[in-house]
JSON list of C-alpha atoms in Angstrom, two decimals:
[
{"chain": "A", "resi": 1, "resn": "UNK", "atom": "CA", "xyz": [-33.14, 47.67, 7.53]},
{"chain": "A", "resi": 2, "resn": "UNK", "atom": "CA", "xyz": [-34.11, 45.66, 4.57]},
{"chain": "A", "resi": 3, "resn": "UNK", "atom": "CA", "xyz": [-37.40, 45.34, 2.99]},
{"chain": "A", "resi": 4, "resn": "UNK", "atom": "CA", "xyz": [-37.18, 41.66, 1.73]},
{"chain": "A", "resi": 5, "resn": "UNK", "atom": "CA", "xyz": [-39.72, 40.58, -1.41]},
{"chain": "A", "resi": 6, "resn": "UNK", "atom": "CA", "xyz": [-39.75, 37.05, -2.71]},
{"chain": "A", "resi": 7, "resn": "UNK", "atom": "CA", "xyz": [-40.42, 35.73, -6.45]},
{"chain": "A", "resi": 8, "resn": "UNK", "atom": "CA", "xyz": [-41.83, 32.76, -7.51]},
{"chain": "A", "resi": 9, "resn": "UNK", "atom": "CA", "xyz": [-40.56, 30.75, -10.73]},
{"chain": "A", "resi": 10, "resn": "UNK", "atom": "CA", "xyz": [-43.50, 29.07, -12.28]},
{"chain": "A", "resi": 11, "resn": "UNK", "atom": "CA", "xyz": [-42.81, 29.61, -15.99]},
{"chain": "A", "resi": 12, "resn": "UNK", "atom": "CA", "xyz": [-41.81, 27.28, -18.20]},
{"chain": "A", "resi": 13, "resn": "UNK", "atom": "CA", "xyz": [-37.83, 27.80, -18.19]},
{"chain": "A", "resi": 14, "resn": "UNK", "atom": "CA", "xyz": [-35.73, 27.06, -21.36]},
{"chain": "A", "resi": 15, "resn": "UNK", "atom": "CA", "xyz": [-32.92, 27.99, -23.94]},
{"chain": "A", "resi": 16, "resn": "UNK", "atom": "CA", "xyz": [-33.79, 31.25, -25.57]},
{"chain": "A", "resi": 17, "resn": "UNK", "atom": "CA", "xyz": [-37.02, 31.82, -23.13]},
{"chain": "A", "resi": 18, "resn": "UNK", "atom": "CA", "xyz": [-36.88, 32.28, -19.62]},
{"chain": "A", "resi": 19, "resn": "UNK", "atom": "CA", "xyz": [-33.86, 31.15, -17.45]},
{"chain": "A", "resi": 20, "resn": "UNK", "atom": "CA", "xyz": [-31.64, 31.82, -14.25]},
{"chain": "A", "resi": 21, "resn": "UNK", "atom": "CA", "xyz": [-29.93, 34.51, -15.72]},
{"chain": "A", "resi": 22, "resn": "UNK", "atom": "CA", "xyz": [-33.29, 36.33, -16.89]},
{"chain": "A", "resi": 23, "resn": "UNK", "atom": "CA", "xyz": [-34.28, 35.99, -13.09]},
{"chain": "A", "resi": 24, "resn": "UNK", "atom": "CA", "xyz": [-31.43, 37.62, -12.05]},
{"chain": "A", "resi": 25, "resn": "UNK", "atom": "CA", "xyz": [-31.59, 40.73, -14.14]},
{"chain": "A", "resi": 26, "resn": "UNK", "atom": "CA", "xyz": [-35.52, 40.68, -13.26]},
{"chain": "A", "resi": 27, "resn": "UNK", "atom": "CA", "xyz": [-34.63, 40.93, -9.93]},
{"chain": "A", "resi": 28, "resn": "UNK", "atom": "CA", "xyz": [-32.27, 43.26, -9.85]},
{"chain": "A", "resi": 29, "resn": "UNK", "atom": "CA", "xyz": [-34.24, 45.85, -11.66]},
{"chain": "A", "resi": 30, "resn": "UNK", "atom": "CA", "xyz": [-37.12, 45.23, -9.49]},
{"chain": "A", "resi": 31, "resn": "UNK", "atom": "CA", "xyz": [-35.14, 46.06, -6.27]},
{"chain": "A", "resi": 32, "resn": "UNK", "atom": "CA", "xyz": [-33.91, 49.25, -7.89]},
{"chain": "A", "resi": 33, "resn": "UNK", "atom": "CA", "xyz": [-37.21, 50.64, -8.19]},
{"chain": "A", "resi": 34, "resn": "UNK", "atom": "CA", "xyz": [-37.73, 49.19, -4.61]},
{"chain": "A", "resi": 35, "resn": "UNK", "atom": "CA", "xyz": [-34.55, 50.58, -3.81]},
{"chain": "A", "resi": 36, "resn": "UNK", "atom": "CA", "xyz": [-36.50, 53.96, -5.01]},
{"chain": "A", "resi": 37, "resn": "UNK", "atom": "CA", "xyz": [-39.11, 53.69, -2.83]},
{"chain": "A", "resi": 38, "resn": "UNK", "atom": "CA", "xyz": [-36.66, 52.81, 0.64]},
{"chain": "A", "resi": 39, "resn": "UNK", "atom": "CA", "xyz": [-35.22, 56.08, -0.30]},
{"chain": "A", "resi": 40, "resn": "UNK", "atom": "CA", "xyz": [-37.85, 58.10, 1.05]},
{"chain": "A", "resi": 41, "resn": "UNK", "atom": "CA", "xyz": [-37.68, 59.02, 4.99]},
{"chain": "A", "resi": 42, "resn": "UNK", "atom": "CA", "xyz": [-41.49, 57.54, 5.61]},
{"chain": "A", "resi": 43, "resn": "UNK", "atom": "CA", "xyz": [-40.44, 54.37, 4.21]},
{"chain": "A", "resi": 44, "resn": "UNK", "atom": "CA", "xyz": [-38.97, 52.20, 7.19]},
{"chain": "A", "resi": 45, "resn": "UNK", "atom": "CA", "xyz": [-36.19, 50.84, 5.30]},
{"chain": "A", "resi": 46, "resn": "UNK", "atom": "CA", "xyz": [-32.93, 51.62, 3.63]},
{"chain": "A", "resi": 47, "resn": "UNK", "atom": "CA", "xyz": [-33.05, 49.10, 1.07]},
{"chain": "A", "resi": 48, "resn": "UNK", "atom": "CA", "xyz": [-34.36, 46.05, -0.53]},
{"chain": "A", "resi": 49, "resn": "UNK", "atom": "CA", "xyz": [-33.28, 42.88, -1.53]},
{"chain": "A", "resi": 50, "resn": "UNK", "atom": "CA", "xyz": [-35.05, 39.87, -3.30]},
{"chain": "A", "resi": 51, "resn": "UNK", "atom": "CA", "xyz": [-35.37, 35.89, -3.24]},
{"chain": "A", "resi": 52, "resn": "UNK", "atom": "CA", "xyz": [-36.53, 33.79, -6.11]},
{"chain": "A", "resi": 53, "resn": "UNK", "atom": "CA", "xyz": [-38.28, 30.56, -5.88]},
{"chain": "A", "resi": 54, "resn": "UNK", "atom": "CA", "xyz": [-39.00, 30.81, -1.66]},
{"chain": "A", "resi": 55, "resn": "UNK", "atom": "CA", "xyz": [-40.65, 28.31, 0.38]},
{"chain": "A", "resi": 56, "resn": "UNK", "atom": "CA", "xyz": [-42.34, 30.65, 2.78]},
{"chain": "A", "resi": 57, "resn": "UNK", "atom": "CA", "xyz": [-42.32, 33.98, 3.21]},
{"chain": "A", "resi": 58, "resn": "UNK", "atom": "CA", "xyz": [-43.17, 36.66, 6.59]},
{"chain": "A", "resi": 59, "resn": "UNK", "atom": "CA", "xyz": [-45.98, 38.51, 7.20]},
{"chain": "A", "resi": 60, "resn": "UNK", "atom": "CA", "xyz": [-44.61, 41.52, 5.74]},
{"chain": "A", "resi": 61, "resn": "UNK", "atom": "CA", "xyz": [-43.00, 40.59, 2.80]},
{"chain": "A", "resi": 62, "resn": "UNK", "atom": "CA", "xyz": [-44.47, 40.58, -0.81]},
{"chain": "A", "resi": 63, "resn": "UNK", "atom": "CA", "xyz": [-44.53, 37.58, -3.22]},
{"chain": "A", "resi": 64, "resn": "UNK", "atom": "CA", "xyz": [-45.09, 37.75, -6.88]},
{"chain": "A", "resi": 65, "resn": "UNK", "atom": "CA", "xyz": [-45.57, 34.79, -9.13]},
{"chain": "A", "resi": 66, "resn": "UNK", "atom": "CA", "xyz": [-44.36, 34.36, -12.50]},
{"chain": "A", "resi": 67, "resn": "UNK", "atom": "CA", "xyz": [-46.19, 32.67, -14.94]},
{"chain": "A", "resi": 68, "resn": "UNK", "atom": "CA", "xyz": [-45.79, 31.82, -18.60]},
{"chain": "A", "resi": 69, "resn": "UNK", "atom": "CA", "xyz": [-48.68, 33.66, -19.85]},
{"chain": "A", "resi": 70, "resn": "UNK", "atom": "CA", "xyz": [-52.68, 33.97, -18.89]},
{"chain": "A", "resi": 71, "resn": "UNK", "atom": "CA", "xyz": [-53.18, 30.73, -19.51]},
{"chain": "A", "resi": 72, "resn": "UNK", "atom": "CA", "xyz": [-51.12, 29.52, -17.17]},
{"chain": "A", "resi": 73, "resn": "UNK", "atom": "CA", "xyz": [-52.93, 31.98, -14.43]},
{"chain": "A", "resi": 74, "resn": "UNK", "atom": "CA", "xyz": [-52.88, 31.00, -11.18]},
{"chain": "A", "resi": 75, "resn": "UNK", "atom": "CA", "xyz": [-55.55, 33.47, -10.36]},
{"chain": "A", "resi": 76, "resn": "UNK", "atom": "CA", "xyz": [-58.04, 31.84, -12.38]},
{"chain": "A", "resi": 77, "resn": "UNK", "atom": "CA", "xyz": [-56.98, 28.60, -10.53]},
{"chain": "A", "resi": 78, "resn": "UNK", "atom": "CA", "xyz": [-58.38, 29.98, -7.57]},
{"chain": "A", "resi": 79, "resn": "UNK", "atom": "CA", "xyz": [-61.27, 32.31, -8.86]},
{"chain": "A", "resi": 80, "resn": "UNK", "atom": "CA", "xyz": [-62.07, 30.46, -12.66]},
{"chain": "A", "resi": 81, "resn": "UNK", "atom": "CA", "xyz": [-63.75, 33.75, -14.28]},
{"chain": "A", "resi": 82, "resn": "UNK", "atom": "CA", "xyz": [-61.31, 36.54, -12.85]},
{"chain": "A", "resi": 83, "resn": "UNK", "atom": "CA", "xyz": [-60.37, 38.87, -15.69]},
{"chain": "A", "resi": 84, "resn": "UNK", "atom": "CA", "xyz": [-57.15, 39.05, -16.14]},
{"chain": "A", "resi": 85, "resn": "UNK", "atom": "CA", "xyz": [-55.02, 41.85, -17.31]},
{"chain": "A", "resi": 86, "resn": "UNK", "atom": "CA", "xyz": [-52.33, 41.37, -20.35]},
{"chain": "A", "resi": 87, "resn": "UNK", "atom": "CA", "xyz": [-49.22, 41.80, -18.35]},
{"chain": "A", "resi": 88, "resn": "UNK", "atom": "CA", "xyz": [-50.41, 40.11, -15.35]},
{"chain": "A", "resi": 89, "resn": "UNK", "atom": "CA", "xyz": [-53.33, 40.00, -12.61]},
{"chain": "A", "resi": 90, "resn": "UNK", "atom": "CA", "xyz": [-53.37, 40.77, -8.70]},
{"chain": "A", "resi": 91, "resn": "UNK", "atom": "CA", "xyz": [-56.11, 38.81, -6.53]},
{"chain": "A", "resi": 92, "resn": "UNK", "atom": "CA", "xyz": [-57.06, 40.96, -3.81]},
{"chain": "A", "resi": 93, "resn": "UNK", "atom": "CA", "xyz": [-58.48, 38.73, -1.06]},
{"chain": "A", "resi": 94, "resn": "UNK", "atom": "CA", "xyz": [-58.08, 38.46, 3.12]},
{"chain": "A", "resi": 95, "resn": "UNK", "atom": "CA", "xyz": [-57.26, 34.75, 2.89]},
{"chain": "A", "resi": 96, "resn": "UNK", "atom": "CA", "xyz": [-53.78, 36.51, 0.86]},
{"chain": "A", "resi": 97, "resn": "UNK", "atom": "CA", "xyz": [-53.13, 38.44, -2.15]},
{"chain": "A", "resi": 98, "resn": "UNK", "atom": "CA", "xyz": [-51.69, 37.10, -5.34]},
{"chain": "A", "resi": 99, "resn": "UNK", "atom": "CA", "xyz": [-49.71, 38.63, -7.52]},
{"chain": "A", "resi": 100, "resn": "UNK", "atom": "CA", "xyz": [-48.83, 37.13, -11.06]},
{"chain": "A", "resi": 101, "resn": "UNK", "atom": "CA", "xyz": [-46.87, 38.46, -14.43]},
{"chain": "A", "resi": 102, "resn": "UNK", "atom": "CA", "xyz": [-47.12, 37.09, -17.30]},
{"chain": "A", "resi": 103, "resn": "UNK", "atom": "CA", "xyz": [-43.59, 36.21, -18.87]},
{"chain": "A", "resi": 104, "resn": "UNK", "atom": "CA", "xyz": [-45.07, 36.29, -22.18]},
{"chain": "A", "resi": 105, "resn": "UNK", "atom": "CA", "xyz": [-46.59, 40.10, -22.25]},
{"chain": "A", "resi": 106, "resn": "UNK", "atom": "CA", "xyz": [-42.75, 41.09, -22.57]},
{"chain": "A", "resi": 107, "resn": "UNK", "atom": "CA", "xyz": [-41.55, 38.50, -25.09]},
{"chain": "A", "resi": 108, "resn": "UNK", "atom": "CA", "xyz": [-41.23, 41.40, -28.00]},
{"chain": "A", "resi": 109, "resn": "UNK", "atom": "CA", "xyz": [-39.88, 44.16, -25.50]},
{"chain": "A", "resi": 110, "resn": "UNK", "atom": "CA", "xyz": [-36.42, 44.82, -26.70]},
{"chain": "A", "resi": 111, "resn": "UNK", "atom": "CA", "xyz": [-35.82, 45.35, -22.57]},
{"chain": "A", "resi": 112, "resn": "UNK", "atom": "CA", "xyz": [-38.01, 42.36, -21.13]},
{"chain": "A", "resi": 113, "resn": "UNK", "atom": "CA", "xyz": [-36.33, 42.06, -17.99]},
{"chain": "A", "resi": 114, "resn": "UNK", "atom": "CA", "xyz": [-37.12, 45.89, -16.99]},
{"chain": "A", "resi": 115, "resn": "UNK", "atom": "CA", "xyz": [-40.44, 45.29, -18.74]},
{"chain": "A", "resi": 116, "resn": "UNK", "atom": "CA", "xyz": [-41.14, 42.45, -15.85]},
{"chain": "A", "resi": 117, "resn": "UNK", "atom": "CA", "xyz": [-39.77, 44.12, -13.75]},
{"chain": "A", "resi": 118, "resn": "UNK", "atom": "CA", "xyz": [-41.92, 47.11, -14.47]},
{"chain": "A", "resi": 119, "resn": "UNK", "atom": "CA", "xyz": [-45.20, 45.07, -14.48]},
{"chain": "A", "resi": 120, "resn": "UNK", "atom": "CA", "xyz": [-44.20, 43.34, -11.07]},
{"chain": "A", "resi": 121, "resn": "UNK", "atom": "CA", "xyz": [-44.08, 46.41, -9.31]},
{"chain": "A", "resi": 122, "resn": "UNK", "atom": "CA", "xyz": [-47.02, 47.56, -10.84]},
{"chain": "A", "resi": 123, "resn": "UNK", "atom": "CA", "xyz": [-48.96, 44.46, -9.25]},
{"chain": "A", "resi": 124, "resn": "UNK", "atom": "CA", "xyz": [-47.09, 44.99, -6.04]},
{"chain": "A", "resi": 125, "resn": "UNK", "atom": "CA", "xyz": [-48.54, 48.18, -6.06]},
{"chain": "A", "resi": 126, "resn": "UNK", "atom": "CA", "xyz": [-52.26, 46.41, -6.62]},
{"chain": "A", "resi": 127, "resn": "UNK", "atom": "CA", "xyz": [-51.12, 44.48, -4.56]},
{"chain": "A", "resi": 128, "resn": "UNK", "atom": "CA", "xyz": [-50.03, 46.12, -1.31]},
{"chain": "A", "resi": 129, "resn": "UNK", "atom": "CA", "xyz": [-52.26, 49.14, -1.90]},
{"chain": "A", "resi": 130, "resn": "UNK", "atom": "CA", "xyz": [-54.87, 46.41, -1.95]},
{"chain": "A", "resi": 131, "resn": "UNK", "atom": "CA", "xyz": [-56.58, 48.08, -4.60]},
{"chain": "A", "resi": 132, "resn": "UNK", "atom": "CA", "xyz": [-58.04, 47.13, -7.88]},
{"chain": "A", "resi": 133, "resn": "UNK", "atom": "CA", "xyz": [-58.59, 48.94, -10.92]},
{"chain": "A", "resi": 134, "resn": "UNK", "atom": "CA", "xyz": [-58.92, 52.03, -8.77]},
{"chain": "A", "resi": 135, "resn": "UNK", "atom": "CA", "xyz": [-55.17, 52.12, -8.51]},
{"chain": "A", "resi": 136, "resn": "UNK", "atom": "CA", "xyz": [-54.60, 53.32, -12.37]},
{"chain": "A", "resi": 137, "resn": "UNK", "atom": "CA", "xyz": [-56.52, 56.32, -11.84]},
{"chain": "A", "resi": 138, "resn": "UNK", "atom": "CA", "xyz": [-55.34, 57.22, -7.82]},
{"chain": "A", "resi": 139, "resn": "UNK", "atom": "CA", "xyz": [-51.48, 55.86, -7.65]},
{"chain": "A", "resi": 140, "resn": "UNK", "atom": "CA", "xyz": [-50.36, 58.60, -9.54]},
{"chain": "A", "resi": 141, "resn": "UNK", "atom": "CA", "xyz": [-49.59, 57.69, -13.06]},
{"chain": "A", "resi": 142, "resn": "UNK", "atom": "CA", "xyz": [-46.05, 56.38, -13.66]},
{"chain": "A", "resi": 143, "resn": "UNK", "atom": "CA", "xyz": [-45.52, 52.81, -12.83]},
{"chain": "A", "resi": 144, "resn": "UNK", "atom": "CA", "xyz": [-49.62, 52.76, -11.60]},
{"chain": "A", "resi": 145, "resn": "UNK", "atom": "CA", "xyz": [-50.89, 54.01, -14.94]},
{"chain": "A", "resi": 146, "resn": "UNK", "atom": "CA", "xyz": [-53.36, 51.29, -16.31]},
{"chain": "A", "resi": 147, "resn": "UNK", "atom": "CA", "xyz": [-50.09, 50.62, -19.43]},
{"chain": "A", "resi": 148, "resn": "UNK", "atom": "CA", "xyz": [-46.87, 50.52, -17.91]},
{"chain": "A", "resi": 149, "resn": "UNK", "atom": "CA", "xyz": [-43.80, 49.56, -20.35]},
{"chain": "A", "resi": 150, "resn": "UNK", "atom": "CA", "xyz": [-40.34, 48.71, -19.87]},
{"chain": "A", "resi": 151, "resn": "UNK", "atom": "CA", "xyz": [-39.61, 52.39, -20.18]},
{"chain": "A", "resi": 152, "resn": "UNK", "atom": "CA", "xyz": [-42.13, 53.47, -17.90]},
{"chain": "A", "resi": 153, "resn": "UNK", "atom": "CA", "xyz": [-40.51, 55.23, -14.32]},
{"chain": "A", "resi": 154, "resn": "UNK", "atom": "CA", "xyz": [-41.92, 55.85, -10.82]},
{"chain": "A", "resi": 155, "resn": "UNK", "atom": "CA", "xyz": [-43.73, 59.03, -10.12]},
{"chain": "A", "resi": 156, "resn": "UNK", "atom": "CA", "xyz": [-43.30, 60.43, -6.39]},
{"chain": "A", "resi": 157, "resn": "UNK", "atom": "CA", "xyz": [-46.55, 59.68, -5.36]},
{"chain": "A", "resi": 158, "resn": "UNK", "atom": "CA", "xyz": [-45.59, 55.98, -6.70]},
{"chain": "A", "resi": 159, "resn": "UNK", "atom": "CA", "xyz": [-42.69, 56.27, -3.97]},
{"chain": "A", "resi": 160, "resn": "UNK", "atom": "CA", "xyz": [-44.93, 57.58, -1.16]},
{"chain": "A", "resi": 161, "resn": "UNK", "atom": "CA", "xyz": [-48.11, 54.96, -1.16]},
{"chain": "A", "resi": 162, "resn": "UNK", "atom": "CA", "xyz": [-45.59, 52.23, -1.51]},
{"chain": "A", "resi": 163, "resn": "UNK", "atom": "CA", "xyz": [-43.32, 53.78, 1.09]},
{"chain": "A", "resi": 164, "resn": "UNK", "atom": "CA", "xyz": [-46.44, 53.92, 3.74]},
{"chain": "A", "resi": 165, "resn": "UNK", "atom": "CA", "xyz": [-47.28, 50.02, 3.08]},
{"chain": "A", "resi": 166, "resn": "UNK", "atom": "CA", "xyz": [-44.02, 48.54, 2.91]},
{"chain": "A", "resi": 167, "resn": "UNK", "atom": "CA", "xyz": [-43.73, 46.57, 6.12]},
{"chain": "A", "resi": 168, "resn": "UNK", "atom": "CA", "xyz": [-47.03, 46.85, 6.96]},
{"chain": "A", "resi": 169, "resn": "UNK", "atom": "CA", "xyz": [-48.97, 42.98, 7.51]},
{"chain": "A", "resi": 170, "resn": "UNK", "atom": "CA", "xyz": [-50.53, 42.00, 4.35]},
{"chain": "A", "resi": 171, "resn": "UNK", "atom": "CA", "xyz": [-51.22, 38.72, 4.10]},
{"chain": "A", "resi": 172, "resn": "UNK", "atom": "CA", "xyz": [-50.02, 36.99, 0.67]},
{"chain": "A", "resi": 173, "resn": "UNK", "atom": "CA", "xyz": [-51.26, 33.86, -1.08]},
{"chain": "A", "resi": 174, "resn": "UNK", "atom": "CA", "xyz": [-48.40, 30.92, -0.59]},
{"chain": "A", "resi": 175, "resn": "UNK", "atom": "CA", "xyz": [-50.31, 28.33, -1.74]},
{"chain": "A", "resi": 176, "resn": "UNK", "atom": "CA", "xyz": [-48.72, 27.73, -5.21]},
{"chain": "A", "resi": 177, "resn": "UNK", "atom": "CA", "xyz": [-45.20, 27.99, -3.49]}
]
């Protein structure tokens, strides 16, 4: 089975910035740490695949904005004096969760699409795990320490909390989709 997550495109795209083909590779490193994860026999799938720019998504599937940079933060849209973090934020809230990266925070990372890639899962992990700053000191270390970079790599214990959530109903916030 395959453990679908969707992306959401709202960064300012242009020559020499952000574009398709920086999607694609952002993407595709994302679902190999996914991929990672569906390895393991508690996680109830076999792989993982992902969808940019979606105009819904299930009850069990993940979404993660991307945005140009905190100023452009969609969390502070919906909750004006949330803190944000410098590679991106995760709103943890029973009306959805949302996720966002900040394009910008990898800008200077001679890998920036693993570096995104590596900060998205880190706020799936808020994220799913529903948990806040707690997650930098529980999750681990790896791709849940509190500074993840483009070189940073999942830990086991990464793999097993995200294994036992994957699937698992928790609702996201669709309303900038």
């Amino acid at each position: 089975m395959t453990y679908d997550f969707y992306l959401k495109d709202s960064a300012t795209s242009g020559p020499g910035t952000w574009g398709e083909g920086d999607r694609y590779v952002v993407g595709t490193e994302l679902k190999l740490l996914f991929d990672e994860v569906c390895q393991l026999s508690s996680c109830p799938f076999d792989i993982s695949d992902f969808w940019w720019d979606p105009t819904s998504v299930s009850t069990t599937s993940l979404l993660i904005y991307f945005v140009d940079d905190q100023s452009s933060s969609l969390v502070r849209q919906i909750k004006p004096n949330s803190p944000l973090g410098g590679g991106g934020t995760t709103h943890i809230s029973s009306a959805g969760n949302l996720s966002e990266v900040y394009v910008s925070a990898a800008a200077s990372d001679e890998n920036s699409p693993r570096a995104l890639a590596v900060l998205a899962f880190h706020e799936a992990m808020h994220n799913l795990l529903k948990k806040g700053q707690s997650l930098h000191a529980s999750g681990g270390m790896g791709l849940a320490a509190e500074t993840v970079f483009s070189n940073s790599r999942l830990t086991q214990k990464n793999k097993e909390l995200m294994a036992a959530v994957t699937g698992k109903t928790i609702p996201q916030n669709t309303s900038f989709l």
